[in-house]
PDB file of N, CA and C in Angstrom:
ATOM      1  N   ASN M   1     260.328 -51.718-195.792  1.00  0.00           N
ATOM      2  CA  ASN M   1     261.077 -52.099-194.627  1.00  0.00           C
ATOM      3  C   ASN M   1     262.059 -53.197-194.997  1.00  0.00           C
ATOM      4  N   LYS M   2     263.275 -53.093-194.507  1.00  0.00           N
ATOM      5  CA  LYS M   2     264.318 -54.060-194.861  1.00  0.00           C
ATOM      6  C   LYS M   2     264.004 -55.471-194.369  1.00  0.00           C
ATOM      7  N   TYR M   3     263.299 -55.602-193.265  1.00  0.00           N
ATOM      8  CA  TYR M   3     262.952 -56.935-192.766  1.00  0.00           C
ATOM      9  C   TYR M   3     262.034 -57.667-193.747  1.00  0.00           C
ATOM     10  N   PHE M   4     261.046 -56.979-194.272  1.00  0.00           N
ATOM     11  CA  PHE M   4     260.138 -57.601-195.243  1.00  0.00           C
ATOM     12  C   PHE M   4     260.891 -57.962-196.522  1.00  0.00           C
ATOM     13  N   GLU M   5     261.791 -57.099-196.955  1.00  0.00           N
ATOM     14  CA  GLU M   5     262.537 -57.340-198.191  1.00  0.00           C
ATOM     15  C   GLU M   5     263.483 -58.526-198.081  1.00  0.00           C
ATOM     16  N   LYS M   6     264.173 -58.668-196.939  1.00  0.00           N
ATOM     17  CA  LYS M   6     265.217 -59.676-196.799  1.00  0.00           C
ATOM     18  C   LYS M   6     264.757 -60.996-196.207  1.00  0.00           C
ATOM     19  N   SER M   7     263.584 -61.029-195.602  1.00  0.00           N
ATOM     20  CA  SER M   7     263.161 -62.247-194.923  1.00  0.00           C
ATOM     21  C   SER M   7     262.559 -63.270-195.886  1.00  0.00           C
ATOM     22  N   TYR M   8     262.590 -64.522-195.468  1.00  0.00           N
ATOM     23  CA  TYR M   8     261.954 -65.604-196.216  1.00  0.00           C
ATOM     24  C   TYR M   8     260.439 -65.515-196.058  1.00  0.00           C
ATOM     25  N   GLY M   9     260.010 -65.055-194.892  1.00  0.00           N
ATOM     26  CA  GLY M   9     258.587 -64.920-194.593  1.00  0.00           C
ATOM     27  C   GLY M   9     258.393 -64.346-193.208  1.00  0.00           C
ATOM     28  N   TRP M  10     257.138 -64.325-192.743  1.00  0.00           N
ATOM     29  CA  TRP M  10     256.851 -63.765-191.427  1.00  0.00           C
ATOM     30  C   TRP M  10     255.500 -64.239-190.922  1.00  0.00           C
ATOM     31  N   ALA M  11     255.332 -64.109-189.623  1.00  0.00           N
ATOM     32  CA  ALA M  11     254.047 -64.352-188.970  1.00  0.00           C
ATOM     33  C   ALA M  11     253.627 -63.013-188.367  1.00  0.00           C
ATOM     34  N   ALA M  12     252.432 -62.557-188.712  1.00  0.00           N
ATOM     35  CA  ALA M  12     251.950 -61.255-188.261  1.00  0.00           C
ATOM     36  C   ALA M  12     250.809 -61.435-187.263  1.00  0.00           C
ATOM     37  N   PHE M  13     250.932 -60.770-186.128  1.00  0.00           N
ATOM     38  CA  PHE M  13     249.914 -60.785-185.077  1.00  0.00           C
ATOM     39  C   PHE M  13     249.490 -59.335-184.855  1.00  0.00           C
ATOM     40  N   PRO M  14     248.425 -58.878-185.535  1.00  0.00           N
ATOM     41  CA  PRO M  14     248.066 -57.460-185.500  1.00  0.00           C
ATOM     42  C   PRO M  14     247.557 -56.962-184.150  1.00  0.00           C
ATOM     43  N   LYS M  15     246.983 -57.836-183.338  1.00  0.00           N
ATOM     44  CA  LYS M  15     246.433 -57.389-182.057  1.00  0.00           C
ATOM     45  C   LYS M  15     246.733 -58.433-180.985  1.00  0.00           C
ATOM     46  N   VAL M  16     247.799 -58.190-180.212  1.00  0.00           N
ATOM     47  CA  VAL M  16     248.204 -59.088-179.143  1.00  0.00           C
ATOM     48  C   VAL M  16     247.767 -58.460-177.821  1.00  0.00           C
ATOM     49  N   GLY M  17     247.100 -59.235-176.994  1.00  0.00           N
ATOM     50  CA  GLY M  17     246.677 -58.744-175.686  1.00  0.00           C
ATOM     51  C   GLY M  17     247.454 -59.428-174.587  1.00  0.00           C
ATOM     52  N   LYS M  18     247.869 -58.654-173.570  1.00  0.00           N
ATOM     53  CA  LYS M  18     248.593 -59.204-172.429  1.00  0.00           C
ATOM     54  C   LYS M  18     247.998 -58.628-171.160  1.00  0.00           C
ATOM     55  N   LEU M  19     247.583 -59.495-170.256  1.00  0.00           N
ATOM     56  CA  LEU M  19     247.026 -59.098-168.969  1.00  0.00           C
ATOM     57  C   LEU M  19     248.015 -59.527-167.903  1.00  0.00           C
ATOM     58  N   ALA M  20     248.335 -58.610-166.990  1.00  0.00           N
ATOM     59  CA  ALA M  20     249.343 -58.924-165.981  1.00  0.00           C
ATOM     60  C   ALA M  20     248.895 -58.544-164.581  1.00  0.00           C
ATOM     61  N   PHE M  21     249.109 -59.458-163.681  1.00  0.00           N
ATOM     62  CA  PHE M  21     249.031 -59.218-162.254  1.00  0.00           C
ATOM     63  C   PHE M  21     250.142 -60.076-161.670  1.00  0.00           C
ATOM     64  N   ILE M  22     251.276 -59.502-161.439  1.00  0.00           N
ATOM     65  CA  ILE M  22     252.540 -60.127-161.054  1.00  0.00           C
ATOM     66  C   ILE M  22     253.097 -60.911-162.244  1.00  0.00           C
ATOM     67  N   VAL M  23     252.386 -61.921-162.715  1.00  0.00           N
ATOM     68  CA  VAL M  23     252.797 -62.672-163.908  1.00  0.00           C
ATOM     69  C   VAL M  23     251.882 -62.256-165.056  1.00  0.00           C
ATOM     70  N   GLY M  24     252.462 -62.033-166.219  1.00  0.00           N
ATOM     71  CA  GLY M  24     251.672 -61.633-167.381  1.00  0.00           C
ATOM     72  C   GLY M  24     251.389 -62.807-168.296  1.00  0.00           C
ATOM     73  N   VAL M  25     250.167 -62.863-168.814  1.00  0.00           N
ATOM     74  CA  VAL M  25     249.792 -63.885-169.798  1.00  0.00           C
ATOM     75  C   VAL M  25     249.007 -63.201-170.909  1.00  0.00           C
ATOM     76  N   GLY M  26     249.075 -63.777-172.083  1.00  0.00           N
ATOM     77  CA  GLY M  26     248.330 -63.193-173.194  1.00  0.00           C
ATOM     78  C   GLY M  26     248.453 -64.038-174.436  1.00  0.00           C
ATOM     79  N   GLY M  27     247.942 -63.501-175.527  1.00  0.00           N
ATOM     80  CA  GLY M  27     248.014 -64.231-176.775  1.00  0.00           C
ATOM     81  C   GLY M  27     247.339 -63.511-177.907  1.00  0.00           C
ATOM     82  N   ALA M  28     247.382 -64.155-179.076  1.00  0.00           N
ATOM     83  CA  ALA M  28     246.803 -63.566-180.281  1.00  0.00           C
ATOM     84  C   ALA M  28     246.695 -64.611-181.376  1.00  0.00           C
ATOM     85  N   ASP M  29     245.847 -64.319-182.352  1.00  0.00           N
ATOM     86  CA  ASP M  29     245.770 -65.093-183.589  1.00  0.00           C
ATOM     87  C   ASP M  29     246.478 -64.304-184.674  1.00  0.00           C
ATOM     88  N   GLY M  30     247.180 -65.007-185.547  1.00  0.00           N
ATOM     89  CA  GLY M  30     247.898 -64.324-186.604  1.00  0.00           C
ATOM     90  C   GLY M  30     247.895 -65.117-187.898  1.00  0.00           C
ATOM     91  N   GLU M  31     248.559 -64.561-188.890  1.00  0.00           N
ATOM     92  CA  GLU M  31     248.667 -65.191-190.205  1.00  0.00           C
ATOM     93  C   GLU M  31     250.135 -65.320-190.587  1.00  0.00           C
ATOM     94  N   VAL M  32     250.447 -66.382-191.330  1.00  0.00           N
ATOM     95  CA  VAL M  32     251.821 -66.673-191.738  1.00  0.00           C
ATOM     96  C   VAL M  32     251.949 -66.474-193.241  1.00  0.00           C
ATOM     97  N   TYR M  33     253.019 -65.780-193.635  1.00  0.00           N
ATOM     98  CA  TYR M  33     253.276 -65.463-195.037  1.00  0.00           C
ATOM     99  C   TYR M  33     254.693 -65.883-195.418  1.00  0.00           C
ATOM    100  N   VAL M  34     254.873 -66.362-196.641  1.00  0.00           N
ATOM    101  CA  VAL M  34     256.200 -66.639-197.194  1.00  0.00           C
ATOM    102  C   VAL M  34     256.246 -66.130-198.634  1.00  0.00           C
ATOM    103  N   LYS M  35     257.465 -65.970-199.118  1.00  0.00           N
ATOM    104  CA  LYS M  35     257.668 -65.573-200.515  1.00  0.00           C
ATOM    105  C   LYS M  35     257.898 -66.826-201.344  1.00  0.00           C
ATOM    106  N   ASN M  36     257.260 -66.886-202.518  1.00  0.00           N
ATOM    107  CA  ASN M  36     257.520 -68.018-203.400  1.00  0.00           C
ATOM    108  C   ASN M  36     258.812 -67.760-204.183  1.00  0.00           C
ATOM    109  N   GLU M  37     259.164 -68.673-205.087  1.00  0.00           N
ATOM    110  CA  GLU M  37     260.420 -68.527-205.842  1.00  0.00           C
ATOM    111  C   GLU M  37     260.488 -67.235-206.643  1.00  0.00           C
ATOM    112  N   SER M  38     259.334 -66.697-207.047  1.00  0.00           N
ATOM    113  CA  SER M  38     259.291 -65.451-207.817  1.00  0.00           C
ATOM    114  C   SER M  38     259.327 -64.212-206.927  1.00  0.00           C
ATOM    115  N   GLY M  39     259.329 -64.423-205.601  1.00  0.00           N
ATOM    116  CA  GLY M  39     259.341 -63.302-204.680  1.00  0.00           C
ATOM    117  C   GLY M  39     257.962 -62.764-204.336  1.00  0.00           C
ATOM    118  N   VAL M  40     256.915 -63.447-204.792  1.00  0.00           N
ATOM    119  CA  VAL M  40     255.548 -63.024-204.507  1.00  0.00           C
ATOM    120  C   VAL M  40     255.147 -63.551-203.123  1.00  0.00           C
ATOM    121  N   VAL M  41     254.596 -62.674-202.295  1.00  0.00           N
ATOM    122  CA  VAL M  41     254.195 -63.037-200.939  1.00  0.00           C
ATOM    123  C   VAL M  41     252.852 -63.754-200.973  1.00  0.00           C
ATOM    124  N   GLN M  42     252.779 -64.886-200.254  1.00  0.00           N
ATOM    125  CA  GLN M  42     251.549 -65.665-200.190  1.00  0.00           C
ATOM    126  C   GLN M  42     251.231 -66.014-198.742  1.00  0.00           C
ATOM    127  N   LYS M  43     249.946 -65.954-198.382  1.00  0.00           N
ATOM    128  CA  LYS M  43     249.522 -66.429-197.071  1.00  0.00           C
ATOM    129  C   LYS M  43     249.528 -67.949-197.126  1.00  0.00           C
ATOM    130  N   VAL M  44     250.199 -68.587-196.151  1.00  0.00           N
ATOM    131  CA  VAL M  44     250.311 -70.040-196.151  1.00  0.00           C
ATOM    132  C   VAL M  44     249.658 -70.688-194.932  1.00  0.00           C
ATOM    133  N   GLY M  45     249.176 -69.896-193.985  1.00  0.00           N
ATOM    134  CA  GLY M  45     248.546 -70.504-192.815  1.00  0.00           C
ATOM    135  C   GLY M  45     248.228 -69.498-191.731  1.00  0.00           C
ATOM    136  N   ASN M  46     247.772 -70.048-190.600  1.00  0.00           N
ATOM    137  CA  ASN M  46     247.431 -69.253-189.433  1.00  0.00           C
ATOM    138  C   ASN M  46     248.292 -69.702-188.262  1.00  0.00           C
ATOM    139  N   SER M  47     248.385 -68.864-187.249  1.00  0.00           N
ATOM    140  CA  SER M  47     249.186 -69.191-186.087  1.00  0.00           C
ATOM    141  C   SER M  47     248.566 -68.591-184.838  1.00  0.00           C
ATOM    142  N   LYS M  48     248.846 -69.198-183.702  1.00  0.00           N
ATOM    143  CA  LYS M  48     248.421 -68.667-182.410  1.00  0.00           C
ATOM    144  C   LYS M  48     249.671 -68.327-181.614  1.00  0.00           C
ATOM    145  N   LEU M  49     249.630 -67.223-180.915  1.00  0.00           N
ATOM    146  CA  LEU M  49     250.750 -66.756-180.110  1.00  0.00           C
ATOM    147  C   LEU M  49     250.332 -66.771-178.650  1.00  0.00           C
ATOM    148  N   ALA M  50     251.140 -67.377-177.791  1.00  0.00           N
ATOM    149  CA  ALA M  50     250.894 -67.379-176.352  1.00  0.00           C
ATOM    150  C   ALA M  50     252.060 -66.685-175.671  1.00  0.00           C
ATOM    151  N   LEU M  51     251.767 -65.786-174.746  1.00  0.00           N
ATOM    152  CA  LEU M  51     252.798 -65.017-174.066  1.00  0.00           C
ATOM    153  C   LEU M  51     252.795 -65.297-172.570  1.00  0.00           C
ATOM    154  N   VAL M  52     253.983 -65.318-171.999  1.00  0.00           N
ATOM    155  CA  VAL M  52     254.144 -65.415-170.553  1.00  0.00           C
ATOM    156  C   VAL M  52     255.316 -64.530-170.178  1.00  0.00           C
ATOM    157  N   SER M  53     255.136 -63.695-169.161  1.00  0.00           N
ATOM    158  CA  SER M  53     256.242 -62.857-168.703  1.00  0.00           C
ATOM    159  C   SER M  53     256.302 -62.897-167.189  1.00  0.00           C
ATOM    160  N   GLY M  54     257.499 -62.807-166.657  1.00  0.00           N
ATOM    161  CA  GLY M  54     257.707 -62.829-165.221  1.00  0.00           C
ATOM    162  C   GLY M  54     258.091 -61.452-164.706  1.00  0.00           C
ATOM    163  N   GLY M  55     258.213 -61.343-163.433  1.00  0.00           N
ATOM    164  CA  GLY M  55     258.557 -60.061-162.831  1.00  0.00           C
ATOM    165  C   GLY M  55     257.303 -59.291-162.470  1.00  0.00           C
ATOM    166  N   TRP M  56     257.461 -58.287-161.667  1.00  0.00           N
ATOM    167  CA  TRP M  56     256.314 -57.508-161.198  1.00  0.00           C
ATOM    168  C   TRP M  56     255.709 -56.701-162.332  1.00  0.00           C
ATOM    169  N   SER M  57     254.434 -56.894-162.585  1.00  0.00           N
ATOM    170  CA  SER M  57     253.720 -56.097-163.577  1.00  0.00           C
ATOM    171  C   SER M  57     252.237 -56.114-163.254  1.00  0.00           C
ATOM    172  N   LEU M  58     251.542 -55.093-163.718  1.00  0.00           N
ATOM    173  CA  LEU M  58     250.118 -54.959-163.465  1.00  0.00           C
ATOM    174  C   LEU M  58     249.501 -54.191-164.621  1.00  0.00           C
ATOM    175  N   GLY M  59     248.404 -54.688-165.179  1.00  0.00           N
ATOM    176  CA  GLY M  59     247.696 -53.954-166.216  1.00  0.00           C
ATOM    177  C   GLY M  59     247.424 -54.764-167.460  1.00  0.00           C
ATOM    178  N   LEU M  60     246.895 -54.075-168.458  1.00  0.00           N
ATOM    179  CA  LEU M  60     246.553 -54.661-169.746  1.00  0.00           C
ATOM    180  C   LEU M  60     247.335 -53.930-170.825  1.00  0.00           C
ATOM    181  N   THR M  61     247.958 -54.689-171.702  1.00  0.00           N
ATOM    182  CA  THR M  61     248.722 -54.119-172.808  1.00  0.00           C
ATOM    183  C   THR M  61     248.219 -54.717-174.108  1.00  0.00           C
ATOM    184  N   ILE M  62     248.017 -53.878-175.101  1.00  0.00           N
ATOM    185  CA  ILE M  62     247.646 -54.320-176.445  1.00  0.00           C
ATOM    186  C   ILE M  62     248.751 -53.842-177.387  1.00  0.00           C
ATOM    187  N   PHE M  63     249.264 -54.738-178.217  1.00  0.00           N
ATOM    188  CA  PHE M  63     250.321 -54.365-179.152  1.00  0.00           C
ATOM    189  C   PHE M  63     250.290 -55.283-180.359  1.00  0.00           C
ATOM    190  N   SER M  64     251.098 -54.981-181.353  1.00  0.00           N
ATOM    191  CA  SER M  64     251.235 -55.788-182.563  1.00  0.00           C
ATOM    192  C   SER M  64     252.610 -56.427-182.573  1.00  0.00           C
ATOM    193  N   GLU M  65     252.717 -57.591-183.211  1.00  0.00           N
ATOM    194  CA  GLU M  65     254.007 -58.274-183.266  1.00  0.00           C
ATOM    195  C   GLU M  65     254.156 -58.975-184.608  1.00  0.00           C
ATOM    196  N   ILE M  66     255.363 -58.922-185.151  1.00  0.00           N
ATOM    197  CA  ILE M  66     255.698 -59.626-186.386  1.00  0.00           C
ATOM    198  C   ILE M  66     256.953 -60.440-186.129  1.00  0.00           C
ATOM    199  N   ILE M  67     256.904 -61.716-186.471  1.00  0.00           N
ATOM    200  CA  ILE M  67     258.067 -62.598-186.352  1.00  0.00           C
ATOM    201  C   ILE M  67     258.577 -62.862-187.759  1.00  0.00           C
ATOM    202  N   PHE M  68     259.823 -62.465-188.038  1.00  0.00           N
ATOM    203  CA  PHE M  68     260.417 -62.647-189.362  1.00  0.00           C
ATOM    204  C   PHE M  68     261.266 -63.905-189.389  1.00  0.00           C
ATOM    205  N   PHE M  69     261.176 -64.660-190.494  1.00  0.00           N
ATOM    206  CA  PHE M  69     261.980 -65.857-190.696  1.00  0.00           C
ATOM    207  C   PHE M  69     263.121 -65.513-191.633  1.00  0.00           C
ATOM    208  N   GLU M  70     264.339 -65.685-191.172  1.00  0.00           N
ATOM    209  CA  GLU M  70     265.505 -65.344-191.974  1.00  0.00           C
ATOM    210  C   GLU M  70     265.661 -66.249-193.188  1.00  0.00           C
ATOM    211  N   ASN M  71     265.285 -67.517-193.030  1.00  0.00           N
ATOM    212  CA  ASN M  71     265.448 -68.474-194.120  1.00  0.00           C
ATOM    213  C   ASN M  71     264.388 -69.569-194.011  1.00  0.00           C
ATOM    214  N   GLU M  72     264.384 -70.508-194.969  1.00  0.00           N
ATOM    215  CA  GLU M  72     263.385 -71.575-194.975  1.00  0.00           C
ATOM    216  C   GLU M  72     263.521 -72.478-193.753  1.00  0.00           C
ATOM    217  N   GLU M  73     264.738 -72.700-193.290  1.00  0.00           N
ATOM    218  CA  GLU M  73     264.951 -73.530-192.099  1.00  0.00           C
ATOM    219  C   GLU M  73     264.241 -72.936-190.874  1.00  0.00           C
ATOM    220  N   ALA M  74     264.348 -71.633-190.690  1.00  0.00           N
ATOM    221  CA  ALA M  74     263.670 -70.968-189.569  1.00  0.00           C
ATOM    222  C   ALA M  74     262.152 -71.078-189.721  1.00  0.00           C
ATOM    223  N   TYR M  75     261.656 -70.923-190.931  1.00  0.00           N
ATOM    224  CA  TYR M  75     260.220 -71.060-191.198  1.00  0.00           C
ATOM    225  C   TYR M  75     259.746 -72.476-190.896  1.00  0.00           C
ATOM    226  N   GLN M  76     260.471 -73.481-191.361  1.00  0.00           N
ATOM    227  CA  GLN M  76     260.095 -74.880-191.131  1.00  0.00           C
ATOM    228  C   GLN M  76     260.068 -75.197-189.637  1.00  0.00           C
ATOM    229  N   ARG M  77     261.028 -74.671-188.911  1.00  0.00           N
ATOM    230  CA  ARG M  77     261.057 -74.881-187.462  1.00  0.00           C
ATOM    231  C   ARG M  77     259.836 -74.242-186.806  1.00  0.00           C
ATOM    232  N   PHE M  78     259.462 -73.081-187.266  1.00  0.00           N
ATOM    233  CA  PHE M  78     258.302 -72.368-186.723  1.00  0.00           C
ATOM    234  C   PHE M  78     257.004 -73.149-186.951  1.00  0.00           C
ATOM    235  N   ILE M  79     256.799 -73.666-188.165  1.00  0.00           N
ATOM    236  CA  ILE M  79     255.512 -74.314-188.471  1.00  0.00           C
ATOM    237  C   ILE M  79     255.376 -75.705-187.861  1.00  0.00           C
ATOM    238  N   LYS M  80     256.468 -76.265-187.340  1.00  0.00           N
ATOM    239  CA  LYS M  80     256.360 -77.559-186.669  1.00  0.00           C
ATOM    240  C   LYS M  80     255.601 -77.435-185.352  1.00  0.00           C
ATOM    241  N   GLY M  81     255.389 -76.222-184.875  1.00  0.00           N
ATOM    242  CA  GLY M  81     254.607 -76.007-183.658  1.00  0.00           C
ATOM    243  C   GLY M  81     255.462 -75.908-182.420  1.00  0.00           C
ATOM    244  N   ASN M  82     254.874 -75.317-181.387  1.00  0.00           N
ATOM    245  CA  ASN M  82     255.545 -75.129-180.107  1.00  0.00           C
ATOM    246  C   ASN M  82     256.914 -74.489-180.249  1.00  0.00           C
ATOM    247  N   PHE M  83     257.000 -73.518-181.124  1.00  0.00           N
ATOM    248  CA  PHE M  83     258.217 -72.756-181.355  1.00  0.00           C
ATOM    249  C   PHE M  83     258.462 -71.856-180.151  1.00  0.00           C
ATOM    250  N   GLU M  84     259.682 -71.879-179.612  1.00  0.00           N
ATOM    251  CA  GLU M  84     260.038 -70.986-178.524  1.00  0.00           C
ATOM    252  C   GLU M  84     261.296 -70.239-178.918  1.00  0.00           C
ATOM    253  N   PHE M  85     261.372 -68.975-178.519  1.00  0.00           N
ATOM    254  CA  PHE M  85     262.555 -68.195-178.830  1.00  0.00           C
ATOM    255  C   PHE M  85     263.704 -68.642-177.948  1.00  0.00           C
ATOM    256  N   GLU M  86     264.877 -68.699-178.550  1.00  0.00           N
ATOM    257  CA  GLU M  86     266.073 -69.040-177.811  1.00  0.00           C
ATOM    258  C   GLU M  86     267.236 -68.289-178.410  1.00  0.00           C
ATOM    259  N   VAL M  87     268.338 -68.250-177.706  1.00  0.00           N
ATOM    260  CA  VAL M  87     269.524 -67.557-178.185  1.00  0.00           C
ATOM    261  C   VAL M  87     269.985 -68.206-179.484  1.00  0.00           C
ATOM    262  N   GLY M  88     270.283 -67.403-180.481  1.00  0.00           N
ATOM    263  CA  GLY M  88     270.779 -67.906-181.740  1.00  0.00           C
ATOM    264  C   GLY M  88     269.708 -68.255-182.756  1.00  0.00           C
ATOM    265  N   ALA M  89     268.447 -68.082-182.422  1.00  0.00           N
ATOM    266  CA  ALA M  89     267.382 -68.386-183.383  1.00  0.00           C
ATOM    267  C   ALA M  89     267.471 -67.418-184.552  1.00  0.00           C
ATOM    268  N   LYS M  90     267.245 -67.905-185.755  1.00  0.00           N
ATOM    269  CA  LYS M  90     267.331 -67.064-186.939  1.00  0.00           C
ATOM    270  C   LYS M  90     265.978 -66.432-187.246  1.00  0.00           C
ATOM    271  N   VAL M  91     265.448 -65.744-186.246  1.00  0.00           N
ATOM    272  CA  VAL M  91     264.168 -65.063-186.368  1.00  0.00           C
ATOM    273  C   VAL M  91     264.346 -63.686-185.759  1.00  0.00           C
ATOM    274  N   HIS M  92     263.641 -62.719-186.285  1.00  0.00           N
ATOM    275  CA  HIS M  92     263.685 -61.365-185.747  1.00  0.00           C
ATOM    276  C   HIS M  92     262.271 -60.974-185.373  1.00  0.00           C
ATOM    277  N   VAL M  93     262.118 -60.381-184.215  1.00  0.00           N
ATOM    278  CA  VAL M  93     260.797 -59.989-183.741  1.00  0.00           C
ATOM    279  C   VAL M  93     260.737 -58.477-183.608  1.00  0.00           C
ATOM    280  N   LEU M  94     259.710 -57.887-184.190  1.00  0.00           N
ATOM    281  CA  LEU M  94     259.432 -56.470-183.998  1.00  0.00           C
ATOM    282  C   LEU M  94     258.106 -56.385-183.282  1.00  0.00           C
ATOM    283  N   ASN M  95     258.062 -55.680-182.172  1.00  0.00           N
ATOM    284  CA  ASN M  95     256.773 -55.485-181.525  1.00  0.00           C
ATOM    285  C   ASN M  95     256.628 -54.043-181.097  1.00  0.00           C
ATOM    286  N   ALA M  96     255.398 -53.611-181.066  1.00  0.00           N
ATOM    287  CA  ALA M  96     255.081 -52.254-180.654  1.00  0.00           C
ATOM    288  C   ALA M  96     254.568 -52.325-179.227  1.00  0.00           C
ATOM    289  N   GLY M  97     255.435 -52.145-178.260  1.00  0.00           N
ATOM    290  CA  GLY M  97     255.066 -52.242-176.852  1.00  0.00           C
ATOM    291  C   GLY M  97     255.104 -53.681-176.394  1.00  0.00           C
ATOM    292  N   GLY M  98     255.041 -53.875-175.082  1.00  0.00           N
ATOM    293  CA  GLY M  98     255.034 -55.224-174.521  1.00  0.00           C
ATOM    294  C   GLY M  98     256.434 -55.795-174.424  1.00  0.00           C
ATOM    295  N   ASP M  99     256.690 -56.553-173.383  1.00  0.00           N
ATOM    296  CA  ASP M  99     257.971 -57.207-173.170  1.00  0.00           C
ATOM    297  C   ASP M  99     257.667 -58.593-172.641  1.00  0.00           C
ATOM    298  N   ALA M 100     257.697 -59.593-173.510  1.00  0.00           N
ATOM    299  CA  ALA M 100     257.275 -60.921-173.094  1.00  0.00           C
ATOM    300  C   ALA M 100     258.013 -61.992-173.872  1.00  0.00           C
ATOM    301  N   ALA M 101     258.067 -63.170-173.296  1.00  0.00           N
ATOM    302  CA  ALA M 101     258.576 -64.338-174.012  1.00  0.00           C
ATOM    303  C   ALA M 101     257.426 -64.877-174.842  1.00  0.00           C
ATOM    304  N   ALA M 102     257.732 -65.407-176.004  1.00  0.00           N
ATOM    305  CA  ALA M 102     256.659 -65.851-176.890  1.00  0.00           C
ATOM    306  C   ALA M 102     256.791 -67.328-177.218  1.00  0.00           C
ATOM    307  N   ARG M 103     255.651 -67.978-177.352  1.00  0.00           N
ATOM    308  CA  ARG M 103     255.572 -69.363-177.821  1.00  0.00           C
ATOM    309  C   ARG M 103     254.446 -69.397-178.847  1.00  0.00           C
ATOM    310  N   THR M 104     254.644 -70.110-179.912  1.00  0.00           N
ATOM    311  CA  THR M 104     253.601 -70.163-180.932  1.00  0.00           C
ATOM    312  C   THR M 104     253.289 -71.588-181.322  1.00  0.00           C
ATOM    313  N   THR M 105     252.133 -71.769-181.882  1.00  0.00           N
ATOM    314  CA  THR M 105     251.799 -73.011-182.573  1.00  0.00           C
ATOM    315  C   THR M 105     251.381 -72.616-183.962  1.00  0.00           C
ATOM    316  N   GLY M 106     252.073 -73.110-184.945  1.00  0.00           N
ATOM    317  CA  GLY M 106     251.787 -72.734-186.328  1.00  0.00           C
ATOM    318  C   GLY M 106     251.086 -73.842-187.066  1.00  0.00           C
ATOM    319  N   SER M 107     250.404 -73.463-188.113  1.00  0.00           N
ATOM    320  CA  SER M 107     249.788 -74.448-188.991  1.00  0.00           C
ATOM    321  C   SER M 107     249.954 -73.983-190.414  1.00  0.00           C
ATOM    322  N   GLY M 108     250.482 -74.816-191.241  1.00  0.00           N
ATOM    323  CA  GLY M 108     250.722 -74.425-192.625  1.00  0.00           C
ATOM    324  C   GLY M 108     249.605 -74.862-193.534  1.00  0.00           C
ATOM    325  N   GLY M 109     249.620 -74.307-194.724  1.00  0.00           N
ATOM    326  CA  GLY M 109     248.717 -74.704-195.791  1.00  0.00           C
ATOM    327  C   GLY M 109     247.248 -74.441-195.538  1.00  0.00           C
ATOM    328  N   SER M 110     246.804 -73.234-195.811  1.00  0.00           N
ATOM    329  CA  SER M 110     245.372 -72.982-195.664  1.00  0.00           C
ATOM    330  C   SER M 110     244.759 -72.671-196.993  1.00  0.00           C
TER     331      SER M 110
END
């Protein structure tokens, strides 16, 4: 996948759960990976994902999500914690199902 090849690193959340009754809330535990200078991928920490969505919705959704870091600056911003998506962020998100705003708390060095 081109995202894995071109990114500095990523945070992977294999099982994200979202429960909704008018307002949706959810979350997941994930792992953070970066490439070293040789291009070898290493796990560098864990992360928690919290989701909140507005608008009328009802039900339970389970999906996977990967947040890609375009460069080291985007990664550093992510691991400082309380990362929120905003316009112009140098991160790309791929998710399988679900439509939600995401906030994370990252922790480096495990």
